[in-house]
Amino acid sequence: MADSGERDNEDHQEENHQLSVVAANCEQAASQPNIIPGEKVSSIEEVVQNDPDCYELDLNHHRIDKLENLEPLTQVERLYLRWNLIKKIENLHTLTTLVELELYDNQLTKLENLDALVNLEILDVSFNRLTKIENLELLTKLEKLYLVSNKITQIENIGMLTNLTMLELGDNKIKRIENLDNLVKLRQLFLGKNKIAKIENLDKLVNLEILSLQANRIVKIENLEKLVNMSELYLSENGIEKIENLNSNTQLDTLDLAKNRLKAIDNIECLEQLEELWLNDNSIDDWKNVEMLKENKSLKTVYLEHNPISKDVMYRPKLKDIAPWLQKIDATLCR
């Protein structure tokens, strides 16, 4: 019969063996290639054959690397291909019934082979590697175009898309607002996080309701006189030093000028519909100037945190006294 010392030695050897197995398994796992998350389908063909008469097909997150075998889809209207590995737009010419196509977050380097999709109303090619807007001439029914987070340097080749109501070009490398005159139906324009230095060439967009130019290089509010229907204006994270030239924009209900170089609140008494005013992270330091807000009787929310005046121990009571109708100061509801 083994004594306790022998048993301890056997237990120790067994433990060492288990640790060696674990270490070997870990080493083997580390040597394996990284697997991109997502459900790997055997082929698009198999999915399509399961329901060729579908109106909507969701192939998001399936690690698809090539567009092919879609011909049986004679009625499909919405095709979702987000989060895949697709490098080229191809083999879509038979999908003439498509109304919406999503190719968000793939590896596309060029807009191409879309001419047959003449009924397309929504196209999303955000988060790809596109450097140019091109080959969209025949997609005249497009209403919404998403090109977020690519490497586009110029707004071009979209003048024929006269039915566009929404254009999203945020997070690109665009330096100038241009070539938008024909888009008279446009209601929403997003150009945040680019390299734009001047607000210009927007006069024809008389139906524009939302304009976003956040995180650019703009130093002056200007050339917005024709945008009389604009209700939301986002200009945070620029280099603006003065609130000005908004006299024609009387329909504004949201004005975002956070993270600029403002030292005063000026020229907003004409904005009688204004409900949301975001001025946090500026250099506003004079309470007499803040009293300008007495004229804005529709104001519900104001953000003034991270300004010199917000260090006043009576900051909230003073603001509430100036504008008793406020419902929220910074991120906190008023009592």
mmCIF file of C-alpha atoms in Angstrom:
data_model
loop_
_atom_site.group_PDB
_atom_site.id
_atom_site.type_symbol
_atom_site.label_atom_id
_atom_site.label_comp_id
_atom_site.label_asym_id
_atom_site.label_seq_id
_atom_site.Cartn_x
_atom_site.Cartn_y
_atom_site.Cartn_z
ATOM 1 C CA MET A 1 0.000 0.000 0.000
ATOM 2 C CA ALA A 2 1.447 3.372 -1.002
ATOM 3 C CA ASP A 3 2.301 5.707 1.853
ATOM 4 C CA SER A 4 1.208 9.354 1.967
ATOM 5 C CA GLY A 5 4.510 10.558 0.468
ATOM 6 C CA GLU A 6 4.055 8.407 -2.612
ATOM 7 C CA ARG A 7 0.463 9.592 -2.999
ATOM 8 C CA ASP A 8 1.569 13.212 -2.747
ATOM 9 C CA ASN A 9 4.227 12.571 -5.395
ATOM 10 C CA GLU A 10 1.672 10.944 -7.723
ATOM 11 C CA ASP A 11 -0.757 13.836 -7.200
ATOM 12 C CA HIS A 12 2.028 16.297 -7.974
ATOM 13 C CA GLN A 13 2.948 14.418 -11.177
ATOM 14 C CA GLU A 14 -0.716 14.365 -12.258
ATOM 15 C CA GLU A 15 -1.015 18.098 -11.627
ATOM 16 C CA ASN A 16 2.121 18.753 -13.685
ATOM 17 C CA HIS A 17 0.720 16.620 -16.496
ATOM 18 C CA GLN A 18 -2.576 18.584 -16.482
ATOM 19 C CA LEU A 19 -0.680 21.880 -16.555
ATOM 20 C CA SER A 20 1.410 20.622 -19.485
ATOM 21 C CA VAL A 21 -1.754 19.702 -21.404
ATOM 22 C CA VAL A 22 -3.266 23.140 -20.735
ATOM 23 C CA ALA A 23 -0.043 24.839 -21.837
ATOM 24 C CA ALA A 24 0.078 22.736 -25.009
ATOM 25 C CA ASN A 25 -3.532 23.584 -25.791
ATOM 26 C CA CYS A 26 -2.860 27.293 -25.247
ATOM 27 C CA GLU A 27 0.215 27.137 -27.487
ATOM 28 C CA GLN A 28 -1.755 25.344 -30.190
ATOM 29 C CA ALA A 29 -4.574 27.912 -29.948
ATOM 30 C CA ALA A 30 -2.082 30.771 -30.176
ATOM 31 C CA SER A 31 -0.636 29.300 -33.365
ATOM 32 C CA GLN A 32 -4.034 29.279 -35.070
ATOM 33 C CA PRO A 33 -4.948 32.225 -37.335
ATOM 34 C CA ASN A 34 -7.332 34.831 -35.944
ATOM 35 C CA ILE A 35 -10.889 34.017 -36.913
ATOM 36 C CA ILE A 36 -13.084 36.942 -37.913
ATOM 37 C CA PRO A 37 -16.329 36.769 -35.943
ATOM 38 C CA GLY A 38 -19.426 35.910 -37.886
ATOM 39 C CA GLU A 39 -21.353 32.955 -39.125
ATOM 40 C CA LYS A 40 -19.609 31.330 -42.065
ATOM 41 C CA VAL A 41 -22.111 30.298 -44.697
ATOM 42 C CA SER A 42 -21.204 27.565 -47.124
ATOM 43 C CA SER A 43 -22.158 29.822 -50.033
ATOM 44 C CA ILE A 44 -24.480 32.656 -50.982
ATOM 45 C CA GLU A 45 -26.009 30.234 -53.482
ATOM 46 C CA GLU A 46 -27.239 27.946 -50.711
ATOM 47 C CA VAL A 47 -28.879 30.814 -48.823
ATOM 48 C CA VAL A 48 -30.505 32.162 -51.981
ATOM 49 C CA GLN A 49 -31.880 28.757 -52.994
ATOM 50 C CA ASN A 50 -33.586 28.435 -49.638
ATOM 51 C CA ASP A 51 -35.822 31.398 -50.425
ATOM 52 C CA PRO A 52 -35.353 32.816 -53.932
ATOM 53 C CA ASP A 53 -38.627 34.748 -53.760
ATOM 54 C CA CYS A 54 -37.703 36.738 -50.652
ATOM 55 C CA TYR A 55 -38.187 40.502 -50.572
ATOM 56 C CA GLU A 56 -35.496 41.030 -47.949
ATOM 57 C CA LEU A 57 -32.211 39.153 -47.494
ATOM 58 C CA ASP A 58 -29.962 39.620 -44.462
ATOM 59 C CA LEU A 59 -26.392 38.473 -45.038
ATOM 60 C CA ASN A 60 -24.808 40.680 -42.398
ATOM 61 C CA HIS A 61 -21.737 39.363 -40.624
ATOM 62 C CA HIS A 62 -21.328 36.207 -42.727
ATOM 63 C CA ARG A 63 -17.644 36.615 -43.731
ATOM 64 C CA ILE A 64 -18.621 36.803 -47.400
ATOM 65 C CA ASP A 65 -15.667 37.753 -49.596
ATOM 66 C CA LYS A 66 -17.295 37.736 -53.039
ATOM 67 C CA LEU A 67 -20.659 38.790 -54.441
ATOM 68 C CA GLU A 68 -21.973 35.962 -56.612
ATOM 69 C CA ASN A 69 -24.860 33.560 -57.286
ATOM 70 C CA LEU A 70 -27.561 36.153 -56.629
ATOM 71 C CA GLU A 71 -29.372 35.678 -59.946
ATOM 72 C CA PRO A 72 -32.339 33.646 -58.535
ATOM 73 C CA LEU A 73 -33.425 36.670 -56.463
ATOM 74 C CA THR A 74 -36.041 38.031 -58.841
ATOM 75 C CA GLN A 75 -38.080 39.974 -56.270
ATOM 76 C CA VAL A 76 -35.593 41.079 -53.625
ATOM 77 C CA GLU A 77 -35.950 44.713 -52.583
ATOM 78 C CA ARG A 78 -33.584 44.945 -49.618
ATOM 79 C CA LEU A 79 -30.157 43.332 -49.470
ATOM 80 C CA TYR A 80 -28.041 43.673 -46.334
ATOM 81 C CA LEU A 81 -24.358 42.796 -46.547
ATOM 82 C CA ARG A 82 -22.866 44.640 -43.574
ATOM 83 C CA TRP A 83 -19.689 43.486 -41.833
ATOM 84 C CA ASN A 84 -18.304 41.193 -44.502
ATOM 85 C CA LEU A 85 -15.050 40.937 -46.466
ATOM 86 C CA ILE A 86 -16.302 42.066 -49.879
ATOM 87 C CA LYS A 87 -13.618 43.776 -51.974
ATOM 88 C CA LYS A 88 -15.568 44.488 -55.151
ATOM 89 C CA ILE A 89 -19.117 45.423 -56.151
ATOM 90 C CA GLU A 90 -20.023 42.917 -58.851
ATOM 91 C CA ASN A 91 -22.653 40.493 -60.118
ATOM 92 C CA LEU A 92 -25.601 42.624 -59.035
ATOM 93 C CA HIS A 93 -26.889 43.413 -62.531
ATOM 94 C CA THR A 94 -29.903 41.067 -62.255
ATOM 95 C CA LEU A 95 -31.171 42.645 -59.023
ATOM 96 C CA THR A 96 -33.142 45.388 -60.717
ATOM 97 C CA THR A 97 -35.861 45.259 -58.045
ATOM 98 C CA LEU A 98 -33.468 46.417 -55.305
ATOM 99 C CA VAL A 99 -34.617 49.453 -53.357
ATOM 100 C CA GLU A 100 -32.033 49.288 -50.580
ATOM 101 C CA LEU A 101 -28.451 48.013 -50.647
ATOM 102 C CA GLU A 102 -26.171 47.996 -47.611
ATOM 103 C CA LEU A 103 -22.456 47.295 -48.022
ATOM 104 C CA TYR A 104 -21.419 48.988 -44.779
ATOM 105 C CA ASP A 105 -18.049 47.937 -43.348
ATOM 106 C CA ASN A 106 -16.466 45.859 -46.088
ATOM 107 C CA GLN A 107 -13.238 46.319 -48.052
ATOM 108 C CA LEU A 108 -14.486 48.168 -51.135
ATOM 109 C CA THR A 109 -12.068 50.461 -52.934
ATOM 110 C CA LYS A 110 -14.319 51.615 -55.784
ATOM 111 C CA LEU A 111 -17.955 52.411 -56.533
ATOM 112 C CA GLU A 112 -18.735 50.405 -59.654
ATOM 113 C CA ASN A 113 -21.141 48.029 -61.413
ATOM 114 C CA LEU A 114 -24.296 49.644 -60.019
ATOM 115 C CA ASP A 115 -25.836 50.877 -63.281
ATOM 116 C CA ALA A 116 -28.570 48.206 -63.411
ATOM 117 C CA LEU A 117 -29.938 49.109 -59.979
ATOM 118 C CA VAL A 118 -32.148 51.849 -61.340
ATOM 119 C CA ASN A 119 -34.770 51.456 -58.594
ATOM 120 C CA LEU A 120 -32.315 51.898 -55.748
ATOM 121 C CA GLU A 121 -33.439 54.459 -53.156
ATOM 122 C CA ILE A 122 -30.972 53.786 -50.316
ATOM 123 C CA LEU A 123 -27.273 52.991 -50.725
ATOM 124 C CA ASP A 124 -24.910 52.574 -47.787
ATOM 125 C CA VAL A 125 -21.215 52.068 -48.513
ATOM 126 C CA SER A 126 -19.909 53.549 -45.271
ATOM 127 C CA PHE A 127 -16.766 52.266 -43.568
ATOM 128 C CA ASN A 128 -14.972 51.087 -46.682
ATOM 129 C CA ARG A 129 -11.860 52.267 -48.534
ATOM 130 C CA LEU A 130 -13.410 54.471 -51.199
ATOM 131 C CA THR A 131 -11.424 57.461 -52.425
ATOM 132 C CA LYS A 132 -13.878 58.856 -54.980
ATOM 133 C CA ILE A 133 -17.616 59.325 -55.561
ATOM 134 C CA GLU A 134 -18.249 57.909 -59.030
ATOM 135 C CA ASN A 135 -20.424 55.720 -61.264
ATOM 136 C CA LEU A 136 -23.746 56.694 -59.697
ATOM 137 C CA GLU A 137 -25.132 58.490 -62.761
ATOM 138 C CA LEU A 138 -27.989 56.049 -63.429
ATOM 139 C CA LEU A 139 -29.185 55.784 -59.824
ATOM 140 C CA THR A 140 -31.510 58.732 -60.203
ATOM 141 C CA LYS A 141 -34.062 57.378 -57.721
ATOM 142 C CA LEU A 142 -31.566 57.499 -54.857
ATOM 143 C CA GLU A 143 -32.959 59.299 -51.817
ATOM 144 C CA LYS A 144 -30.383 58.434 -49.162
ATOM 145 C CA LEU A 145 -26.645 58.020 -49.755
ATOM 146 C CA TYR A 146 -24.277 57.020 -46.950
ATOM 147 C CA LEU A 147 -20.529 57.370 -47.536
ATOM 148 C CA VAL A 148 -19.314 57.713 -43.954
ATOM 149 C CA SER A 149 -15.726 56.951 -42.971
ATOM 150 C CA ASN A 150 -14.035 56.435 -46.296
ATOM 151 C CA LYS A 151 -11.119 58.334 -47.852
ATOM 152 C CA ILE A 152 -13.106 60.641 -50.133
ATOM 153 C CA THR A 153 -11.398 63.962 -50.860
ATOM 154 C CA GLN A 154 -14.000 65.753 -53.004
ATOM 155 C CA ILE A 155 -17.763 66.120 -53.330
ATOM 156 C CA GLU A 156 -18.326 65.302 -57.002
ATOM 157 C CA ASN A 157 -20.365 63.331 -59.539
ATOM 158 C CA ILE A 158 -23.664 63.529 -57.653
ATOM 159 C CA GLY A 159 -25.364 66.379 -59.498
ATOM 160 C CA MET A 160 -27.695 63.961 -61.279
ATOM 161 C CA LEU A 161 -29.027 62.552 -57.987
ATOM 162 C CA THR A 162 -31.753 65.164 -57.759
ATOM 163 C CA ASN A 163 -34.016 63.019 -55.568
ATOM 164 C CA LEU A 164 -31.531 62.870 -52.707
ATOM 165 C CA THR A 165 -33.003 63.965 -49.395
ATOM 166 C CA MET A 166 -30.112 62.776 -47.214
ATOM 167 C CA LEU A 167 -26.363 62.829 -47.904
ATOM 168 C CA GLU A 168 -23.923 61.539 -45.282
ATOM 169 C CA LEU A 169 -20.238 62.216 -45.937
ATOM 170 C CA GLY A 170 -18.900 62.390 -42.397
ATOM 171 C CA ASP A 171 -15.381 61.263 -41.517
ATOM 172 C CA ASN A 172 -13.678 61.646 -44.872
ATOM 173 C CA LYS A 173 -10.971 63.985 -46.203
ATOM 174 C CA ILE A 174 -13.159 66.603 -47.872
ATOM 175 C CA LYS A 175 -11.731 70.140 -47.927
ATOM 176 C CA ARG A 176 -14.511 72.078 -49.661
ATOM 177 C CA ILE A 177 -18.303 72.200 -49.868
ATOM 178 C CA GLU A 178 -19.091 72.134 -53.593
ATOM 179 C CA ASN A 179 -21.110 70.602 -56.442
ATOM 180 C CA LEU A 180 -24.383 70.437 -54.491
ATOM 181 C CA ASP A 181 -26.461 73.005 -56.425
ATOM 182 C CA ASN A 182 -28.692 70.434 -58.145
ATOM 183 C CA LEU A 183 -29.679 68.671 -54.927
ATOM 184 C CA VAL A 184 -32.598 70.978 -54.212
ATOM 185 C CA LYS A 185 -34.592 68.255 -52.413
ATOM 186 C CA LEU A 186 -31.839 67.676 -49.876
ATOM 187 C CA ARG A 187 -33.127 67.919 -46.298
ATOM 188 C CA GLN A 188 -30.177 66.476 -44.363
ATOM 189 C CA LEU A 189 -26.481 67.084 -45.055
ATOM 190 C CA PHE A 190 -23.791 65.584 -42.829
ATOM 191 C CA LEU A 191 -20.198 66.694 -43.391
ATOM 192 C CA GLY A 192 -18.737 66.299 -39.915
ATOM 193 C CA LYS A 193 -15.145 65.266 -39.274
ATOM 194 C CA ASN A 194 -13.619 66.470 -42.536
ATOM 195 C CA LYS A 195 -11.147 69.246 -43.381
ATOM 196 C CA ILE A 196 -13.609 71.956 -44.413
ATOM 197 C CA ALA A 197 -12.448 75.513 -43.680
ATOM 198 C CA LYS A 198 -15.379 77.567 -44.987
ATOM 199 C CA ILE A 199 -19.181 77.381 -45.067
ATOM 200 C CA GLU A 200 -20.058 78.025 -48.718
ATOM 201 C CA ASN A 201 -22.002 76.918 -51.804
ATOM 202 C CA LEU A 202 -25.189 76.017 -49.962
ATOM 203 C CA ASP A 203 -27.521 78.698 -51.361
ATOM 204 C CA LYS A 204 -29.472 76.307 -53.599
ATOM 205 C CA LEU A 205 -30.309 73.900 -50.778
ATOM 206 C CA VAL A 206 -33.374 75.857 -49.715
ATOM 207 C CA ASN A 207 -35.134 72.782 -48.313
ATOM 208 C CA LEU A 208 -32.260 71.808 -46.016
ATOM 209 C CA GLU A 209 -33.419 71.107 -42.459
ATOM 210 C CA ILE A 210 -30.314 69.591 -40.855
ATOM 211 C CA LEU A 211 -26.727 70.709 -41.476
ATOM 212 C CA SER A 212 -23.834 69.073 -39.634
ATOM 213 C CA LEU A 213 -20.312 70.462 -39.969
ATOM 214 C CA GLN A 214 -18.871 69.265 -36.678
ATOM 215 C CA ALA A 215 -15.131 68.721 -36.244
ATOM 216 C CA ASN A 216 -13.896 70.702 -39.231
ATOM 217 C CA ARG A 217 -11.707 73.805 -39.563
ATOM 218 C CA ILE A 218 -14.412 76.473 -39.736
ATOM 219 C CA VAL A 219 -13.701 79.830 -38.082
ATOM 220 C CA LYS A 220 -16.775 81.824 -39.124
ATOM 221 C CA ILE A 221 -20.548 81.303 -39.364
ATOM 222 C CA GLU A 222 -21.493 82.601 -42.806
ATOM 223 C CA ASN A 223 -23.374 81.979 -46.054
ATOM 224 C CA LEU A 224 -26.432 80.403 -44.425
ATOM 225 C CA GLU A 225 -28.909 83.142 -45.383
ATOM 226 C CA LYS A 226 -30.783 81.050 -47.936
ATOM 227 C CA LEU A 227 -31.328 78.107 -45.595
ATOM 228 C CA VAL A 228 -34.523 79.510 -44.112
ATOM 229 C CA ASN A 229 -35.983 76.055 -43.400
ATOM 230 C CA MET A 230 -33.029 74.825 -41.385
ATOM 231 C CA SER A 231 -34.048 73.553 -37.942
ATOM 232 C CA GLU A 232 -30.795 71.957 -36.721
ATOM 233 C CA LEU A 233 -27.267 73.334 -37.100
ATOM 234 C CA TYR A 234 -24.247 71.457 -35.720
ATOM 235 C CA LEU A 235 -20.930 73.343 -35.668
ATOM 236 C CA SER A 236 -19.158 71.934 -32.614
ATOM 237 C CA GLU A 237 -15.403 71.295 -32.563
ATOM 238 C CA ASN A 238 -14.390 74.082 -34.910
ATOM 239 C CA GLY A 239 -12.588 77.399 -34.360
ATOM 240 C CA ILE A 240 -15.578 79.763 -34.326
ATOM 241 C CA GLU A 241 -15.073 82.931 -32.249
ATOM 242 C CA LYS A 242 -18.438 84.673 -32.670
ATOM 243 C CA ILE A 243 -22.119 83.767 -33.058
ATOM 244 C CA GLU A 244 -23.278 85.727 -36.094
ATOM 245 C CA ASN A 245 -25.124 85.706 -39.414
ATOM 246 C CA LEU A 246 -28.094 83.636 -38.237
ATOM 247 C CA ASN A 247 -30.782 86.308 -38.689
ATOM 248 C CA SER A 248 -32.399 84.426 -41.592
ATOM 249 C CA ASN A 249 -32.409 81.069 -39.826
ATOM 250 C CA THR A 250 -35.389 81.765 -37.613
ATOM 251 C CA GLN A 251 -36.637 78.164 -37.749
ATOM 252 C CA LEU A 252 -33.623 76.861 -35.826
ATOM 253 C CA ASP A 253 -34.621 74.779 -32.809
ATOM 254 C CA THR A 254 -31.176 73.218 -32.211
ATOM 255 C CA LEU A 255 -27.853 75.076 -32.316
ATOM 256 C CA ASP A 256 -24.641 73.259 -31.398
ATOM 257 C CA LEU A 257 -21.538 75.428 -30.970
ATOM 258 C CA ALA A 258 -19.783 73.381 -28.301
ATOM 259 C CA LYS A 259 -15.982 73.206 -28.245
ATOM 260 C CA ASN A 260 -15.268 76.390 -30.170
ATOM 261 C CA ARG A 261 -13.580 79.683 -29.189
ATOM 262 C CA LEU A 262 -16.608 81.673 -28.134
ATOM 263 C CA LYS A 263 -16.202 84.297 -25.429
ATOM 264 C CA ALA A 264 -19.750 85.635 -25.577
ATOM 265 C CA ILE A 265 -23.357 84.765 -26.458
ATOM 266 C CA ASP A 266 -24.370 87.068 -29.302
ATOM 267 C CA ASN A 267 -27.000 87.485 -31.980
ATOM 268 C CA ILE A 268 -29.417 84.715 -31.010
ATOM 269 C CA GLU A 269 -32.365 86.865 -29.924
ATOM 270 C CA CYS A 270 -33.839 86.393 -33.404
ATOM 271 C CA LEU A 271 -33.988 82.615 -32.904
ATOM 272 C CA GLU A 272 -37.422 82.538 -31.333
ATOM 273 C CA GLN A 273 -37.903 78.800 -31.988
ATOM 274 C CA LEU A 274 -34.620 77.793 -30.354
ATOM 275 C CA GLU A 275 -35.062 74.922 -27.863
ATOM 276 C CA GLU A 276 -31.580 73.380 -27.626
ATOM 277 C CA LEU A 277 -28.436 75.500 -27.243
ATOM 278 C CA TRP A 278 -25.105 73.730 -26.744
ATOM 279 C CA LEU A 279 -22.243 76.076 -25.816
ATOM 280 C CA ASN A 280 -20.192 73.877 -23.499
ATOM 281 C CA ASP A 281 -16.380 73.930 -23.661
ATOM 282 C CA ASN A 282 -16.006 77.546 -24.740
ATOM 283 C CA SER A 283 -14.627 80.644 -22.974
ATOM 284 C CA ILE A 284 -17.823 82.414 -21.892
ATOM 285 C CA ASP A 285 -17.056 84.317 -18.663
ATOM 286 C CA ASP A 286 -19.535 87.214 -18.312
ATOM 287 C CA TRP A 287 -22.899 86.702 -16.597
ATOM 288 C CA LYS A 288 -24.221 89.994 -18.028
ATOM 289 C CA ASN A 289 -23.703 88.514 -21.462
ATOM 290 C CA VAL A 290 -25.514 85.306 -20.514
ATOM 291 C CA GLU A 291 -28.595 87.427 -19.812
ATOM 292 C CA MET A 292 -29.047 87.473 -23.582
ATOM 293 C CA LEU A 293 -30.892 84.176 -23.046
ATOM 294 C CA LYS A 294 -33.848 86.096 -21.586
ATOM 295 C CA GLU A 295 -34.977 86.723 -25.160
ATOM 296 C CA ASN A 296 -35.158 83.020 -26.030
ATOM 297 C CA LYS A 297 -38.457 82.065 -24.400
ATOM 298 C CA SER A 298 -38.641 78.693 -26.185
ATOM 299 C CA LEU A 299 -35.306 77.505 -24.811
ATOM 300 C CA LYS A 300 -35.591 74.167 -22.981
ATOM 301 C CA THR A 301 -31.994 72.963 -22.771
ATOM 302 C CA VAL A 302 -28.724 74.845 -22.450
ATOM 303 C CA TYR A 303 -25.228 73.414 -22.102
ATOM 304 C CA LEU A 304 -22.670 75.824 -20.624
ATOM 305 C CA GLU A 305 -20.471 73.473 -18.625
ATOM 306 C CA HIS A 306 -16.701 73.818 -19.022
ATOM 307 C CA ASN A 307 -16.953 77.575 -19.482
ATOM 308 C CA PRO A 308 -15.513 79.982 -16.878
ATOM 309 C CA ILE A 309 -19.028 80.881 -15.671
ATOM 310 C CA SER A 310 -19.752 77.232 -14.816
ATOM 311 C CA LYS A 311 -17.215 77.463 -11.968
ATOM 312 C CA ASP A 312 -19.530 79.882 -10.136
ATOM 313 C CA VAL A 313 -21.009 78.099 -7.105
ATOM 314 C CA MET A 314 -24.357 79.663 -8.027
ATOM 315 C CA TYR A 315 -24.068 78.591 -11.657
ATOM 316 C CA ARG A 316 -27.323 76.639 -11.913
ATOM 317 C CA PRO A 317 -29.488 79.013 -9.817
ATOM 318 C CA LYS A 318 -28.237 82.005 -11.814
ATOM 319 C CA LEU A 319 -29.024 80.324 -15.117
ATOM 320 C CA LYS A 320 -32.456 79.331 -13.889
ATOM 321 C CA ASP A 321 -33.083 82.895 -12.724
ATOM 322 C CA ILE A 322 -32.148 84.270 -16.161
ATOM 323 C CA ALA A 323 -34.319 81.717 -18.016
ATOM 324 C CA PRO A 324 -36.898 80.224 -15.608
ATOM 325 C CA TRP A 325 -38.422 78.190 -18.446
ATOM 326 C CA LEU A 326 -35.330 75.987 -18.782
ATOM 327 C CA GLN A 327 -36.016 72.268 -18.349
ATOM 328 C CA LYS A 328 -32.414 71.049 -18.481
ATOM 329 C CA ILE A 329 -29.074 72.644 -17.652
ATOM 330 C CA ASP A 330 -26.173 70.676 -19.036
ATOM 331 C CA ALA A 331 -27.131 67.017 -18.570
ATOM 332 C CA THR A 332 -29.299 67.548 -15.492
ATOM 333 C CA LEU A 333 -33.033 68.169 -15.388
ATOM 334 C CA CYS A 334 -34.160 71.304 -13.594
ATOM 335 C CA ARG A 335 -36.327 70.907 -10.508
#
